[in-house]
Coordinates of C-alpha atoms in Angstrom, one line a residue:
M457 CA 0.0 0.0 0.0
K458 CA 1.5 3.3 -1.1
V459 CA -0.1 6.2 0.7
I460 CA 0.2 10.0 0.9
L461 CA -1.2 11.5 4.1
L462 CA -2.4 15.1 4.1
G463 CA -3.7 17.2 7.0
P464 CA -3.0 20.4 8.8
P465 CA -0.7 20.7 11.8
G466 CA -2.6 19.3 14.8
A467 CA -5.0 17.1 12.8
G468 CA -3.7 13.9 14.3
K469 CA -1.6 12.7 11.3
G470 CA 1.0 11.1 13.6
T471 CA -1.5 8.9 15.3
Q472 CA -3.1 7.9 12.0
A473 CA 0.2 7.3 10.3
E474 CA 1.2 4.9 13.0
T475 CA -2.1 3.0 12.7
I476 CA -1.9 2.8 8.8
C477 CA 1.8 1.7 8.9
E478 CA 1.1 -1.0 11.4
A479 CA -1.9 -2.3 9.5
Y480 CA -0.1 -2.5 6.2
N481 CA 3.5 -3.2 7.4
I482 CA 4.9 -0.1 5.7
P483 CA 7.3 2.6 6.9
H484 CA 6.3 6.1 7.8
I485 CA 8.4 8.4 5.7
S486 CA 8.5 12.1 6.6
T487 CA 10.7 14.6 4.7
G488 CA 12.5 15.7 7.9
N489 CA 13.4 12.2 9.0
M490 CA 14.4 11.2 5.4
L491 CA 16.8 14.1 5.2
R492 CA 18.4 13.3 8.5
E493 CA 18.7 9.6 7.6
A494 CA 20.4 10.4 4.3
V495 CA 22.8 12.9 5.9
D496 CA 23.7 10.5 8.6
A497 CA 24.2 7.7 6.1
G498 CA 26.5 10.0 4.0
T499 CA 24.8 9.1 0.7
E500 CA 25.7 11.3 -2.3
L501 CA 22.3 13.0 -2.2
G502 CA 22.4 13.2 1.6
L503 CA 25.7 15.1 1.4
E504 CA 24.4 17.4 -1.3
A505 CA 21.3 18.2 0.9
K506 CA 23.6 18.8 3.9
S507 CA 25.7 21.3 1.9
L508 CA 22.6 23.2 0.8
M509 CA 21.2 23.2 4.3
D510 CA 24.5 24.3 5.9
A511 CA 24.6 27.2 3.4
G512 CA 21.0 28.1 4.3
I513 CA 19.8 27.2 0.8
L514 CA 16.4 25.5 0.4
V515 CA 16.9 21.9 -0.7
S516 CA 15.7 21.7 -4.3
D517 CA 12.8 19.6 -5.5
E518 CA 15.2 17.5 -7.6
V519 CA 17.3 16.6 -4.6
I520 CA 14.2 15.9 -2.4
V521 CA 12.6 13.7 -5.0
G522 CA 16.0 11.9 -5.5
L523 CA 16.1 11.2 -1.8
V524 CA 12.6 9.9 -1.9
E525 CA 13.4 7.6 -4.8
E526 CA 16.5 6.4 -2.9
R527 CA 14.5 5.9 0.3
I528 CA 11.7 3.8 -1.2
S529 CA 14.2 1.5 -2.9
S530 CA 15.0 0.2 0.7
P531 CA 13.9 -3.4 1.6
D532 CA 11.4 -2.1 4.2
C533 CA 9.4 -0.4 1.4
E534 CA 8.7 -3.7 -0.4
E535 CA 5.0 -3.6 0.9
G536 CA 4.7 0.1 0.2
F537 CA 5.2 3.3 2.2
L538 CA 3.4 6.2 3.8
F539 CA 4.5 9.8 2.8
D540 CA 3.9 12.4 5.5
G541 CA 4.8 16.0 4.5
F542 CA 5.7 15.0 0.9
P543 CA 4.9 16.0 -1.7
R544 CA 4.5 19.7 -0.6
T545 CA 4.2 21.2 -4.1
I546 CA 2.8 20.4 -7.5
P547 CA 6.3 20.1 -9.1
Q548 CA 7.1 17.4 -6.5
A549 CA 3.8 15.6 -7.1
E550 CA 4.5 15.7 -10.9
A551 CA 8.1 14.5 -10.4
L552 CA 6.7 11.3 -8.8
I553 CA 4.6 10.6 -11.9
K554 CA 7.6 11.3 -14.2
R555 CA 9.7 8.9 -12.2
K556 CA 6.9 6.3 -12.4
I557 CA 6.4 6.2 -8.6
T558 CA 2.8 5.1 -8.2
I559 CA 0.5 6.0 -5.4
D560 CA -2.4 3.9 -4.3
A561 CA -4.3 6.4 -2.1
V562 CA -4.2 9.9 -0.8
V563 CA -5.7 10.3 2.7
E564 CA -6.8 13.8 3.7
I565 CA -7.6 14.4 7.4
D566 CA -10.0 17.4 7.4
V567 CA -10.3 19.5 10.6
P568 CA -11.7 23.0 10.7
D569 CA -9.2 25.7 11.5
Q570 CA -10.8 26.8 14.8
D571 CA -10.8 23.2 16.1
I572 CA -7.1 23.0 15.3
I573 CA -6.4 26.3 17.1
D574 CA -8.4 25.2 20.2
R575 CA -6.8 21.7 20.1
M576 CA -3.3 23.0 20.0
A577 CA -3.8 25.9 22.4
G578 CA -4.7 23.2 25.0
R579 CA -1.3 21.4 24.7
R580 CA 1.2 21.6 27.5
M581 CA 4.8 20.3 27.6
H582 CA 7.4 19.5 30.2
P583 CA 10.5 21.2 28.7
S584 CA 13.2 18.9 30.1
S585 CA 11.6 15.5 29.3
G586 CA 9.4 16.4 26.4
R587 CA 6.3 14.8 28.1
N588 CA 3.1 16.2 26.5
Y589 CA -0.3 16.9 28.1
H590 CA -3.5 18.4 27.0
I591 CA -5.7 20.4 29.4
V592 CA -8.9 18.6 28.1
Y593 CA -7.8 15.3 26.6
N594 CA -4.8 14.4 28.7
P595 CA -4.6 16.7 31.7
P596 CA -1.8 16.5 34.3
K597 CA -2.8 15.3 37.8
E598 CA -2.1 18.8 39.1
E599 CA -3.0 21.8 36.8
G600 CA 0.1 23.2 35.1
K601 CA 2.5 20.7 36.7
D602 CA 4.4 17.6 35.3
D603 CA 3.1 14.3 36.8
I604 CA 6.6 13.0 37.4
T605 CA 8.6 16.0 38.6
G606 CA 6.0 18.5 39.7
E607 CA 7.8 21.1 37.6
D608 CA 5.9 23.7 35.5
L609 CA 4.5 22.9 32.1
I610 CA 4.7 25.3 29.3
L611 CA 2.7 26.3 26.2
R612 CA 5.1 25.9 23.3
E613 CA 5.5 28.9 20.9
D614 CA 4.4 26.7 18.0
D615 CA 1.1 26.0 19.9
K616 CA 0.1 29.6 20.6
P617 CA -3.0 30.7 18.6
E618 CA -1.3 33.4 16.6
T619 CA 1.5 30.9 15.5
V620 CA -1.0 28.2 14.7
K621 CA -3.0 30.6 12.5
D622 CA 0.1 31.4 10.5
R623 CA 1.0 27.7 10.1
L624 CA -2.6 26.9 9.0
N625 CA -2.4 29.7 6.4
V626 CA 0.9 28.3 5.0
Y627 CA -0.6 24.8 5.0
A628 CA -3.7 26.0 3.1
E629 CA -1.6 27.8 0.5
Q630 CA 0.7 24.8 -0.1
T631 CA -1.9 22.0 0.1
S632 CA -5.0 23.4 -1.7
P633 CA -3.3 22.9 -5.1
L634 CA -2.3 19.3 -4.1
I635 CA -5.8 18.5 -3.0
Q636 CA -7.1 19.6 -6.5
F637 CA -4.2 17.7 -8.2
Y638 CA -4.9 14.4 -6.5
S639 CA -8.7 14.8 -6.6
R640 CA -8.3 15.1 -10.4
L641 CA -6.2 12.0 -10.6
S642 CA -8.8 10.2 -8.4
S643 CA -11.6 11.2 -10.8
E644 CA -9.5 9.7 -13.6
G645 CA -9.3 6.4 -11.7
L646 CA -5.5 6.6 -11.1
L647 CA -5.7 6.5 -7.3
K648 CA -8.1 6.7 -4.4
Y649 CA -8.7 10.0 -2.7
I650 CA -10.0 9.5 0.8
K651 CA -11.2 12.5 2.8
V652 CA -12.1 11.9 6.4
S653 CA -13.3 14.1 9.3
G654 CA -10.6 14.5 11.9
I655 CA -12.9 15.9 14.6
E656 CA -14.0 12.4 15.8
S657 CA -12.1 10.1 18.1
P658 CA -8.8 8.7 16.8
E659 CA -10.4 5.3 16.6
A660 CA -13.3 6.6 14.5
V661 CA -10.9 8.4 12.2
S662 CA -8.9 5.2 11.8
S663 CA -12.1 3.3 11.0
Q664 CA -13.0 5.9 8.3
I665 CA -9.5 5.5 6.7
K666 CA -9.5 1.7 6.8
T667 CA -12.9 1.7 5.1
G668 CA -11.7 4.0 2.4
L669 CA -8.5 2.1 1.8
E670 CA -10.2 -1.2 1.6
A671 CA -13.2 -0.1 -0.5

């Protein structure tokens, strides 16, 4: 199963990616992790990406797609893979087609912006351990305090409403064209496009995705 996962920050992509990957025995491939792995492995493309990043230059689509091609040639991708955060642009999506990298399904987790803002504004983190809480869904035993150490929890800069709004705007600008692109391919029968509501419980969202993938 070869899947692309789309969804705004805070939509629960991490949870659903884990469920999909476990169900189909496929690796979860995110652009960030893929870049780090290639740099650590010292591959030719990894070193090229590192030199660009070290110089503060955006890694080109050609290098990113080359890294993707390199990554999915690994033995753990024999049953497929799940892309998270890739492709980000139409040229990247078109490059997959040019390189004859087929996709079985695109899964879009749809959550209204205000729900995302409310959801992320409720997150709290223990800075030294990275333990995460949520004031509604996973509250600490004592308000504002870490369960283990009793130290203060913080609201990360990335989770503040104004920051989340900016991130959602960027996501909408980047992803709207991709949604149209893959919806068109779906209408032509070239892949499945599965849009699910992300405001339900994680189990209900997983059930929607499973039904779509196996339809």
